[in-house]
Coordinates of N, CA and C in Angstrom, one line a residue:
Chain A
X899 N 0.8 -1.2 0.0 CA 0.0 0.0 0.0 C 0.9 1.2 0.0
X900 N 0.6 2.0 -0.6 CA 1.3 2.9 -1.1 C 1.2 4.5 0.3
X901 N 2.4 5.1 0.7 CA 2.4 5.4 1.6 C 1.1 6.7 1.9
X902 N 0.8 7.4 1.1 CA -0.2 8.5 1.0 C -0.4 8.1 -0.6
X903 N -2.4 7.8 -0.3 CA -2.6 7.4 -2.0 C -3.7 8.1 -2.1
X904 N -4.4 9.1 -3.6 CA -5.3 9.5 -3.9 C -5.5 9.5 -5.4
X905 N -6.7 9.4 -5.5 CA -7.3 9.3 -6.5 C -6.8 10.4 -8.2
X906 N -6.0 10.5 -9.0 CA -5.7 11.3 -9.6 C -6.2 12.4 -10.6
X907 N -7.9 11.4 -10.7 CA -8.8 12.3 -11.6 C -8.2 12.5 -12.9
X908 N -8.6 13.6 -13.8 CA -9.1 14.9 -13.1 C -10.9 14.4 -12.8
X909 N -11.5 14.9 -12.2 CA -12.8 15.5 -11.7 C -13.2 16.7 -12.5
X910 N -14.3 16.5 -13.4 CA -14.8 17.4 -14.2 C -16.2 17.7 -13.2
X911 N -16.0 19.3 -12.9 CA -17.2 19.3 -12.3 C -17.9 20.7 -12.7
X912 N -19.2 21.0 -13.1 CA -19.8 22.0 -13.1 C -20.1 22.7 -12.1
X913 N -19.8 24.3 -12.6 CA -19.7 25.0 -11.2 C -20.9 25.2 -10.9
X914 N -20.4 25.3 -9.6 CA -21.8 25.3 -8.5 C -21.9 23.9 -7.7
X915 N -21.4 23.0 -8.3 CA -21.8 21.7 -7.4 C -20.5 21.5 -6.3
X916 N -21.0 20.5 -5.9 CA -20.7 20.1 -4.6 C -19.9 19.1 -4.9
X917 N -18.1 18.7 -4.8 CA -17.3 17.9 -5.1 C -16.5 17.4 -3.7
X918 N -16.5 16.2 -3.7 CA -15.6 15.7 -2.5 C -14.7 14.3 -3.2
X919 N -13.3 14.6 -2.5 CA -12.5 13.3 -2.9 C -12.0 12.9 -1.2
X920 N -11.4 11.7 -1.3 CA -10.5 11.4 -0.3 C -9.1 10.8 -0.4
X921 N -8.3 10.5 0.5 CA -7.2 10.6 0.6 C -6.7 9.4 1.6
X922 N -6.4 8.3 1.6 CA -5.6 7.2 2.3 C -4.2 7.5 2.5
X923 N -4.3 7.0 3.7 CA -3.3 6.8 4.3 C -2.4 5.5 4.9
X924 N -1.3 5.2 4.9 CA -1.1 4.1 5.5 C -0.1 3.7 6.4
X925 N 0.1 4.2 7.6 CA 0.7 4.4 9.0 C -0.5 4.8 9.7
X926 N -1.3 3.8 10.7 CA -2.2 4.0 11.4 C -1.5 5.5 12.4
X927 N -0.4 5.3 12.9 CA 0.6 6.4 13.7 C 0.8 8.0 13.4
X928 N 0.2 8.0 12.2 CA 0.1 9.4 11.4 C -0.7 10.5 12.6
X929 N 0.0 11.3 12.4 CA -0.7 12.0 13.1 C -1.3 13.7 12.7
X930 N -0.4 14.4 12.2 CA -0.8 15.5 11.4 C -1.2 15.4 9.9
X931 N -2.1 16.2 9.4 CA -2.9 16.0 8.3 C -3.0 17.6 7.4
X932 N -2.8 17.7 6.5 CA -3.2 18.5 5.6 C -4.1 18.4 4.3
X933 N -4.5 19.6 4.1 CA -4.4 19.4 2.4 C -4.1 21.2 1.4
X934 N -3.2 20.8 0.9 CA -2.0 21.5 -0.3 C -3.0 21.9 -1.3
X935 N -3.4 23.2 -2.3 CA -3.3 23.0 -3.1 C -2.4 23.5 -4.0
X936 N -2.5 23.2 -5.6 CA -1.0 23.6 -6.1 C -2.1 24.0 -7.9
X937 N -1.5 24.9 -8.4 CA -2.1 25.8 -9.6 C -0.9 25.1 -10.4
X938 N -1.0 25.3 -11.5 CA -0.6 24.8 -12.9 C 1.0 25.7 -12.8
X939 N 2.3 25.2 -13.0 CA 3.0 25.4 -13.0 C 3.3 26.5 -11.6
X940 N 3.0 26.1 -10.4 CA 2.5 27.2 -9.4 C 3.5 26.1 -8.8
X941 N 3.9 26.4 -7.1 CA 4.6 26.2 -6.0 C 3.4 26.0 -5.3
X942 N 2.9 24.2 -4.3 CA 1.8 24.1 -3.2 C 1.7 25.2 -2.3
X943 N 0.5 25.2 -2.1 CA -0.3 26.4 -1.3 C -0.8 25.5 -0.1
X944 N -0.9 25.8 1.2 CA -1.2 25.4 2.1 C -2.7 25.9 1.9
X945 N -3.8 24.9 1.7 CA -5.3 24.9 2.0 C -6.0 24.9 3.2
X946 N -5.2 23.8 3.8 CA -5.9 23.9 5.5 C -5.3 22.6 6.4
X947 N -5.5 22.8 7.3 CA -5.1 21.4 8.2 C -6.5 20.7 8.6
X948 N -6.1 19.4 9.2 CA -7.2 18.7 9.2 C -6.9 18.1 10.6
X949 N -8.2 18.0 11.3 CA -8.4 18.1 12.9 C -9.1 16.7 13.0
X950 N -8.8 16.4 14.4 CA -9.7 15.2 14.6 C -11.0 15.5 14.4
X951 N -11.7 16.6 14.5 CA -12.8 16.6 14.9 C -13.3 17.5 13.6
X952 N -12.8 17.5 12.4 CA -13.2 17.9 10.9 C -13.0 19.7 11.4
X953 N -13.0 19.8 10.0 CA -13.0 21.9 10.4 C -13.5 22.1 8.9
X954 N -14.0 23.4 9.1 CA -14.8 23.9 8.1 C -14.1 25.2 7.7
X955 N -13.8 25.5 6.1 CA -13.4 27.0 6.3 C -14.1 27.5 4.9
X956 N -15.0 28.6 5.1 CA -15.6 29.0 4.0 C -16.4 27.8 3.3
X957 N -15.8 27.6 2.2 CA -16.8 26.6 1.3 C -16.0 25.0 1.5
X958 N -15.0 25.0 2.4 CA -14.4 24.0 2.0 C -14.6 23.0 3.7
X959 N -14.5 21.8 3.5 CA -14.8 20.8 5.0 C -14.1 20.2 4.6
X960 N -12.7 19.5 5.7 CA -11.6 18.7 5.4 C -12.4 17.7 6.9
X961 N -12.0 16.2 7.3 CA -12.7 15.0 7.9 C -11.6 14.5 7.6
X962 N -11.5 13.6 8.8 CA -10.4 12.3 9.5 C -11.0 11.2 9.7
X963 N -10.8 10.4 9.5 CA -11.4 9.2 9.6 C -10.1 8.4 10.2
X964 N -10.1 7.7 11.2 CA -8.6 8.0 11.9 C -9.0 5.9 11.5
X965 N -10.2 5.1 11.8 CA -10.3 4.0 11.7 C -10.0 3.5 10.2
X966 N -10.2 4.1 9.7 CA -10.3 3.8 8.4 C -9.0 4.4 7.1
X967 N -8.8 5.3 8.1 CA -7.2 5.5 7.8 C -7.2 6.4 6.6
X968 N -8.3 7.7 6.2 CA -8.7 7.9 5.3 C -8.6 9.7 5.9
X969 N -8.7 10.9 4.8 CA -9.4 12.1 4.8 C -9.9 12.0 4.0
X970 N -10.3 13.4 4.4 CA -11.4 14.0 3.1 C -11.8 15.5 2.6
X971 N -11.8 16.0 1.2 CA -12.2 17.6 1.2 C -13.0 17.4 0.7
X972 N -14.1 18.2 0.9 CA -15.1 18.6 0.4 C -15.3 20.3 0.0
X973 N -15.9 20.3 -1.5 CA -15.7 22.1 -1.8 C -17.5 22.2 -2.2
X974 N -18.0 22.7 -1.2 CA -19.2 23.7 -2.1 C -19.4 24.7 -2.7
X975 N -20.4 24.7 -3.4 CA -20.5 25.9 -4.2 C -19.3 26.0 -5.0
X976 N -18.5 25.1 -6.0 CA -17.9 25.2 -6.8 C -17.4 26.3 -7.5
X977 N -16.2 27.1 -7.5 CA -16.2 27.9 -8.2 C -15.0 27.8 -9.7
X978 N -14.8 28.5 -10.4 CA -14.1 28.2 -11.5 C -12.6 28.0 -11.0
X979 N -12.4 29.0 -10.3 CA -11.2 29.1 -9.3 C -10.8 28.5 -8.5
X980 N -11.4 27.2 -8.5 CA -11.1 25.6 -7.7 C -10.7 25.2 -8.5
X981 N -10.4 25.3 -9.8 CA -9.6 24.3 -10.5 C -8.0 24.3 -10.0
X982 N -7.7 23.0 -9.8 CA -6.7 22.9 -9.3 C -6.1 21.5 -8.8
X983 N -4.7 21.3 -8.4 CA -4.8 19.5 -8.1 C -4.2 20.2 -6.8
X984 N -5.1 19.2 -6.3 CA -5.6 19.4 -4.4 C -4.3 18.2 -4.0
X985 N -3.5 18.9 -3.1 CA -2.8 17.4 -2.6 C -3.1 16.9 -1.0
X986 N -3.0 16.0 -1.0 CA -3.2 15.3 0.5 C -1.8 14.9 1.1
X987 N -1.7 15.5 2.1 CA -0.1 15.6 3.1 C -0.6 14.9 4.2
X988 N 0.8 14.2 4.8 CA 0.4 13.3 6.4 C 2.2 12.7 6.3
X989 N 2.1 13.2 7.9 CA 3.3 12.6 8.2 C 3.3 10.9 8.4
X990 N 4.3 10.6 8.0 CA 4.8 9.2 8.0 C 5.4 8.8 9.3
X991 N 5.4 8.2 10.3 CA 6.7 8.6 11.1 C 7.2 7.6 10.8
X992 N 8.2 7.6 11.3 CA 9.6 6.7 10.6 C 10.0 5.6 11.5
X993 N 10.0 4.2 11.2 CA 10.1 3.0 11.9 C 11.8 3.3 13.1
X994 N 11.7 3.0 14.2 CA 12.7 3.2 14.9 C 13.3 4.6 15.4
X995 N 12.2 5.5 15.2 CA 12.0 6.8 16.1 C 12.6 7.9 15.5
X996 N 13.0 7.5 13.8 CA 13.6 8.9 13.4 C 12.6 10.1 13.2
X997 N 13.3 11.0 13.3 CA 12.0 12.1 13.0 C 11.6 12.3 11.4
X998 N 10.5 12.9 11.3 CA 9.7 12.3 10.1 C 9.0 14.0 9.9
X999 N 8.8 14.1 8.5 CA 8.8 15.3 7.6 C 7.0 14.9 7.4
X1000 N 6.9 15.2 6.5 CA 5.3 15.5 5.4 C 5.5 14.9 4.0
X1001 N 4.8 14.0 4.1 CA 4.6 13.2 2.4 C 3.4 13.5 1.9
X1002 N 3.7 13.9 0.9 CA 2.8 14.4 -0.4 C 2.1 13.5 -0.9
X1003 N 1.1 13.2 -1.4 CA 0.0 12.6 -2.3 C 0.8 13.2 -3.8
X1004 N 0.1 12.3 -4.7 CA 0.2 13.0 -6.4 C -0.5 14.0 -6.3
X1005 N -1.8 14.2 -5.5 CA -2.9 15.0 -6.1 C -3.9 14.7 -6.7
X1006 N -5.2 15.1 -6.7 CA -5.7 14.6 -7.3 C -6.1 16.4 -8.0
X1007 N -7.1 16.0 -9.2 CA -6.9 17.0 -10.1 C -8.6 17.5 -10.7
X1008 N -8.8 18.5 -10.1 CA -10.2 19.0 -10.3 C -10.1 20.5 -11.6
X1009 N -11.2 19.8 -12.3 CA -11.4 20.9 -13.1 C -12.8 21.4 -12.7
X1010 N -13.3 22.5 -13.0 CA -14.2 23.5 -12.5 C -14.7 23.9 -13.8
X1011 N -15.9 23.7 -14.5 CA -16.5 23.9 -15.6 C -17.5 24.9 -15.6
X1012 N -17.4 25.5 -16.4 CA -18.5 26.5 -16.8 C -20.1 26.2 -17.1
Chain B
X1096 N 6.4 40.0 4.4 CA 7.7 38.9 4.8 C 7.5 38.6 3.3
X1097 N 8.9 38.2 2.6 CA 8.8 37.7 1.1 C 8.5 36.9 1.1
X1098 N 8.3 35.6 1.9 CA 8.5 34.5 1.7 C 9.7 33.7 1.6
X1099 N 9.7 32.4 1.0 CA 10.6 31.4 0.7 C 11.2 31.9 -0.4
X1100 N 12.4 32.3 -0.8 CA 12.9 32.5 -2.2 C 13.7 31.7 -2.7
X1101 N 13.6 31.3 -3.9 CA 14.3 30.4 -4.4 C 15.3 31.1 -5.6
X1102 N 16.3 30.6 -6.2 CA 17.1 31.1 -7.3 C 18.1 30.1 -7.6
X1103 N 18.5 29.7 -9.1 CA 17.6 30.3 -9.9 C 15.9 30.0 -10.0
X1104 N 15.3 30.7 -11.2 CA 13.8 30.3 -11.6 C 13.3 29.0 -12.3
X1105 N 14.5 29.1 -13.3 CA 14.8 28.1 -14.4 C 16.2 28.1 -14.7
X1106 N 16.9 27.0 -15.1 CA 18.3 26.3 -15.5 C 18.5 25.6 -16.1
X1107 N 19.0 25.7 -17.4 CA 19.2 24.8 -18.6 C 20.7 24.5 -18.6
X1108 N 20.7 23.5 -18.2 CA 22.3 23.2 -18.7 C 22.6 21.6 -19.3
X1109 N 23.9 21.4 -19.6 CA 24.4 20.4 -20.3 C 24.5 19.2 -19.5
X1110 N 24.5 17.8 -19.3 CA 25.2 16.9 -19.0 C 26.0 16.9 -18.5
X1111 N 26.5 16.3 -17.1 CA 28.0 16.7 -16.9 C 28.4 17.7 -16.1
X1112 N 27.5 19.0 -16.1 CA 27.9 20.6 -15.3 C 27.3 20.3 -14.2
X1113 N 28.0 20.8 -13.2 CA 27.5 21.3 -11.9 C 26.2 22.0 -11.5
X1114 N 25.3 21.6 -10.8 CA 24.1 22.8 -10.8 C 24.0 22.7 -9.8
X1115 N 24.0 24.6 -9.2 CA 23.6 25.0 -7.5 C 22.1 25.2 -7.6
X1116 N 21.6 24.9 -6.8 CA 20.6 25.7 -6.2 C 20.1 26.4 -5.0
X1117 N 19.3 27.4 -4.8 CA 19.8 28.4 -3.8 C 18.5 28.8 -2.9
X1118 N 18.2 28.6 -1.6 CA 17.3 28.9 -1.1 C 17.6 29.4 0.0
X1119 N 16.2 31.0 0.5 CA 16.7 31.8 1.8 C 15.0 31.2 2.2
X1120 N 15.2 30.5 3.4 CA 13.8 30.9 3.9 C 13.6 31.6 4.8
X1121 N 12.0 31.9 5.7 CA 11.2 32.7 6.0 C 11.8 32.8 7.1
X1122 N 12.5 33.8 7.5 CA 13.2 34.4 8.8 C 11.7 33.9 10.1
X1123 N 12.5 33.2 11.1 CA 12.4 32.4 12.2 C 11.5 31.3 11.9
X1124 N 11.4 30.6 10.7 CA 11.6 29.2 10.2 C 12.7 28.5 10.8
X1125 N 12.5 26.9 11.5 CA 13.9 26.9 11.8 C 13.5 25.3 11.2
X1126 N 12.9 24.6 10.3 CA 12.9 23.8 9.3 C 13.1 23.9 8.1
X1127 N 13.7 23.1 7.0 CA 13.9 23.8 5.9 C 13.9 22.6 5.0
X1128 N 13.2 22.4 4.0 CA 13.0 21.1 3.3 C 13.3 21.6 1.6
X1129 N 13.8 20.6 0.9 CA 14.2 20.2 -0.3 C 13.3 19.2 -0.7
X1130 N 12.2 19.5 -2.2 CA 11.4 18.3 -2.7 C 12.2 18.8 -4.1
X1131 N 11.5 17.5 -4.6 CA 11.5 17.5 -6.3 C 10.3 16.9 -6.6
X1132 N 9.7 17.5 -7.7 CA 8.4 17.1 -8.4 C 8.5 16.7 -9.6
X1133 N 8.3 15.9 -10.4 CA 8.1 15.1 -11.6 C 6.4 15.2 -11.7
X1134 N 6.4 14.6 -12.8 CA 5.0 14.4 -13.4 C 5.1 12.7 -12.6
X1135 N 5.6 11.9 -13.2 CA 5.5 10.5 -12.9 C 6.1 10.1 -11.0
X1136 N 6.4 10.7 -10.9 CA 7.0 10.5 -8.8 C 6.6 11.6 -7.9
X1137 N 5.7 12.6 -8.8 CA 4.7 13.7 -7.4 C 5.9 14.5 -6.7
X1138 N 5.9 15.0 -6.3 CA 6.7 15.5 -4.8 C 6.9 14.9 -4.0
X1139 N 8.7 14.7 -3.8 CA 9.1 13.4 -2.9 C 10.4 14.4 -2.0
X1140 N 10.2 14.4 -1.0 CA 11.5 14.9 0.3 C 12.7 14.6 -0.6
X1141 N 13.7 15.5 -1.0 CA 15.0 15.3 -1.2 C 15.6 14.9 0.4
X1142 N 15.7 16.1 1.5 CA 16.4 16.1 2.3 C 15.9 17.5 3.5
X1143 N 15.7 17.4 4.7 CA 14.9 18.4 5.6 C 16.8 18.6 6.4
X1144 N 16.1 20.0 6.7 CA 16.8 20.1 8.0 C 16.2 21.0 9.3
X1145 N 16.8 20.6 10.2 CA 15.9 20.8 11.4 C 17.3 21.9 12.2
X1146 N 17.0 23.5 12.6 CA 17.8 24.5 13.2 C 19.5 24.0 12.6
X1147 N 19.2 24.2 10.9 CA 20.7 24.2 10.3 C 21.3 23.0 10.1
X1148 N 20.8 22.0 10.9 CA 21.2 20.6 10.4 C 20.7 19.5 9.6
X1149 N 21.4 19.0 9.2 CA 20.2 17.8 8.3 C 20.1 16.4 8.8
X1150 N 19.0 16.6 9.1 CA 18.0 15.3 10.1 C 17.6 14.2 9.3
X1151 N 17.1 14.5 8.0 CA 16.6 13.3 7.2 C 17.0 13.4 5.3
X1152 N 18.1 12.9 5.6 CA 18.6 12.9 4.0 C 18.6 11.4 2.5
X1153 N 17.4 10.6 3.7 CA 17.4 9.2 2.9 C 16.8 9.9 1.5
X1154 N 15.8 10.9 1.1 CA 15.5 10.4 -0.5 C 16.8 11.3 -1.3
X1155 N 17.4 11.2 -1.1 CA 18.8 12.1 -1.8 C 19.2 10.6 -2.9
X1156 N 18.8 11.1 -4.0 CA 19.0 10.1 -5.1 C 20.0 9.2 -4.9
X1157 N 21.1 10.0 -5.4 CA 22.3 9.3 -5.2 C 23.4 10.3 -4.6
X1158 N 25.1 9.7 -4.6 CA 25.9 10.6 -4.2 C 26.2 11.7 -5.0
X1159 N 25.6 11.9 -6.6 CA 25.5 13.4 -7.1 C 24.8 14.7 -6.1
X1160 N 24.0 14.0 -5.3 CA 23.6 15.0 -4.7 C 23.8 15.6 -3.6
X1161 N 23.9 16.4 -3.1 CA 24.4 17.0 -1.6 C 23.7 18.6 -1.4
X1162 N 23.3 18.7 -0.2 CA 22.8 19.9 0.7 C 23.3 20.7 1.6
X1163 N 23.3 22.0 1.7 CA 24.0 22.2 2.7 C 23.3 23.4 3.5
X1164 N 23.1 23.6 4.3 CA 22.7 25.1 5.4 C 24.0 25.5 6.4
X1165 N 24.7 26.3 5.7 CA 25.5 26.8 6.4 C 25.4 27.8 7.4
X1166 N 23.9 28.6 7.2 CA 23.1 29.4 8.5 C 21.6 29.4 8.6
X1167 N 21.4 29.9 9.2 CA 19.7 29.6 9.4 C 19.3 30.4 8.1
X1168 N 19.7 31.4 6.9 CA 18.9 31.9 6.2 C 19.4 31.6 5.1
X1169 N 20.0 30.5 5.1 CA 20.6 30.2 3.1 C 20.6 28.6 3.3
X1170 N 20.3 27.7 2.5 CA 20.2 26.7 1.9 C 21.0 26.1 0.2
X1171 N 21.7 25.4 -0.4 CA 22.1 25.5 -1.0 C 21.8 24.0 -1.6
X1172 N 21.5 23.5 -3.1 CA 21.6 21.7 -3.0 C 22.2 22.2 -4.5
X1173 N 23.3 20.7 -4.5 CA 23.9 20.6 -5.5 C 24.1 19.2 -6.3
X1174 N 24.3 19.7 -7.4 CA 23.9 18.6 -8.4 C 25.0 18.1 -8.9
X1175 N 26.1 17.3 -9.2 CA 27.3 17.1 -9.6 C 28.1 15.6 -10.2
X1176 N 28.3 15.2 -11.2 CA 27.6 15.8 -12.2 C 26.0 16.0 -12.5
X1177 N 25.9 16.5 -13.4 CA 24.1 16.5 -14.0 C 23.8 15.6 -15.3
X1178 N 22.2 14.7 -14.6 CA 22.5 14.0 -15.9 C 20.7 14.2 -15.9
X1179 N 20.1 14.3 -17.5 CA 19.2 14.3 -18.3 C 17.7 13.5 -16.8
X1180 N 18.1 12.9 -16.4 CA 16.8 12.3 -15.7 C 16.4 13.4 -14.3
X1181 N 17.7 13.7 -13.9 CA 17.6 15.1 -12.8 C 16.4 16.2 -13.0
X1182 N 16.3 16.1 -14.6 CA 15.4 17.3 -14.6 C 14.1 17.1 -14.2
X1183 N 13.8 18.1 -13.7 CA 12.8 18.3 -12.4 C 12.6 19.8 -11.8
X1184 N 11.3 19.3 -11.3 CA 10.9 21.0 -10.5 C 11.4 20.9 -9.2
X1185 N 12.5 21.7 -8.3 CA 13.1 21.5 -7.0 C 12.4 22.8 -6.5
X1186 N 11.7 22.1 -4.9 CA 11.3 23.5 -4.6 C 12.2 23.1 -3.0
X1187 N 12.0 24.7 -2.2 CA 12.9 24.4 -1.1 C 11.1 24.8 0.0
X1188 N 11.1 24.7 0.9 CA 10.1 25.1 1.6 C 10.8 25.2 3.3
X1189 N 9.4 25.7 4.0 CA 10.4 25.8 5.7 C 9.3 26.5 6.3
X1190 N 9.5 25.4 7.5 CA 8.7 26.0 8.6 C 8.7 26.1 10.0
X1191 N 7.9 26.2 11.0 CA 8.0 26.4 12.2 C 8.1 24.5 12.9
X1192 N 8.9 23.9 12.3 CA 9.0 22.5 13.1 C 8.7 21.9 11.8
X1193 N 9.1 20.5 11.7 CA 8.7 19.6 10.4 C 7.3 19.4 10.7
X1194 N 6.8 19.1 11.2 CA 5.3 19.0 11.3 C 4.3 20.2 11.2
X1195 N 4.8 21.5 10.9 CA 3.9 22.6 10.7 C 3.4 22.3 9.3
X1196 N 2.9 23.5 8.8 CA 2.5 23.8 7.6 C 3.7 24.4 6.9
X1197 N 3.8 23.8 5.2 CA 5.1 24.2 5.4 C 4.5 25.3 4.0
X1198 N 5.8 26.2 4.0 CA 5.6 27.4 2.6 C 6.6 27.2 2.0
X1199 N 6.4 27.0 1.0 CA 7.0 26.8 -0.6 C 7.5 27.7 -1.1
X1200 N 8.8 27.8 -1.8 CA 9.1 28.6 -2.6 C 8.4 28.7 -3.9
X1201 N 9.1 29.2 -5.4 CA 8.3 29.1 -6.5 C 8.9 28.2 -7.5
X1202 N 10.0 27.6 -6.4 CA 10.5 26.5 -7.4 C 12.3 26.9 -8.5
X1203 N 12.5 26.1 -8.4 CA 13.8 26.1 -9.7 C 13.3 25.1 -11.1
X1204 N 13.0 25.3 -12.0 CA 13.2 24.3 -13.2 C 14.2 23.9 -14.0
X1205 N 14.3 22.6 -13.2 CA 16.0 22.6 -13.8 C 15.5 21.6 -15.2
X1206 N 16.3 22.2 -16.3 CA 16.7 21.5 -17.5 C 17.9 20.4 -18.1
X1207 N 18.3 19.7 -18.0 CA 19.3 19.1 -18.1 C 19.5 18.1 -19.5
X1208 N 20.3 18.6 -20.6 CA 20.3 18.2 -21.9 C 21.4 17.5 -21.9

């Protein structure tokens, strides 16, 4: 199983609707969670962090699912300006106590349609 | 605050040459991370360091490559020789602890012919 896996799309979605992907993970021990986005030839943008207890900001809701080893974003109200590939971050920690960074997802990759 | 700066933007060079790359990050950052991005391998950790030192340098390809922070506000990774598969988007990023949220520079695109 692949260490941080998500779905690559793209996701064609008409704006205005309501789009959610998720994001696996595989070190039940994970403990910090993001999600990245990153624009077309652009440098990742920090989106938001993701809490045990879900958080909401503006149109967007990121969710942990800590059993199942999974997140999740959700974007309402779609706008054109969500086009973008969303990445999913989570630390790995490292077998025999090394200290441990942030691993990236590919991304997955939403387009925003007119 | 500028941000993360990176330099160069872009880098075309030959097979064989040396290539620096050059990163200042975000004054009282005391993390500082090296990725590379491909299309086919995503954004993978070259090499972090944690207040100037380097703590985790396993994805460092091979011995072409090496890192260095010689102060808390300059970062430096070098490529030696350069060969055609290197090329890649290197970005440097840094934050308040490896586990924060980290900020990204705008990247170097290295070319290697």
């Amino acid at each position: 199983r692949k260490e941080v896996e998500q779905d690559p799309g793209p996701f064609n979605v008409p704006e205005g609707a309501t789009v959610a992907f998720n994001c696996t993970y595989s070190n039940s021990a994970s403990q910090s969670f993001f999600w990245y986005r990153q624009d077309c030839r652009k440098e990742p943008k920090l989106l938001m962090s993701v809490y045990s207890s879900g958080n909401e900001d503006g149109r967007f809701t990121a969710q942990l699912n800590r059993a199942s080893q999974y997140i999740s974003l959700l974007i309402r109200d779609s706008k054109l300006s969500d086009s973008a590939t969303y990445l999913c971050v989570v630390n790995i920690p490292k077998s025999g106590g090394g200290a441990d960074g942030l691993t990236f997802g590919k991304g997955t990759h939403l387009i925003i349609q007119p | 605050d500028a941000g993360v700066i990176q330099s160069p933007r872009h880098e075309v060079t030959e097979m064989g040459q040396e290539v620096t790359l050059r990163c200042k990050p975000i004054s009282g950052h005391n993390s500082l991370f090296w990725y590379r991005q491909t299309m086919m391998r995503g954004l993978e950790l070259l090499i972090y360091f944690n207040n100037n030192v380097p703590i985790d340098d396993s994805g460092m390809p091979e011995d072409r490559f090496s890192a260095k922070m010689p102060n808390a506000s300059f970062s430096t990774l070098k490529i030696q020789p350069s060969e055609p598969r290197d090329s890649a988007v290197y970005f440097c990023a840094s934050s308040l602890g490896p586990l924060g949220g980290y900020t990204f520079g705008s990247g170097t695109r290295l070319t290697v012919v």
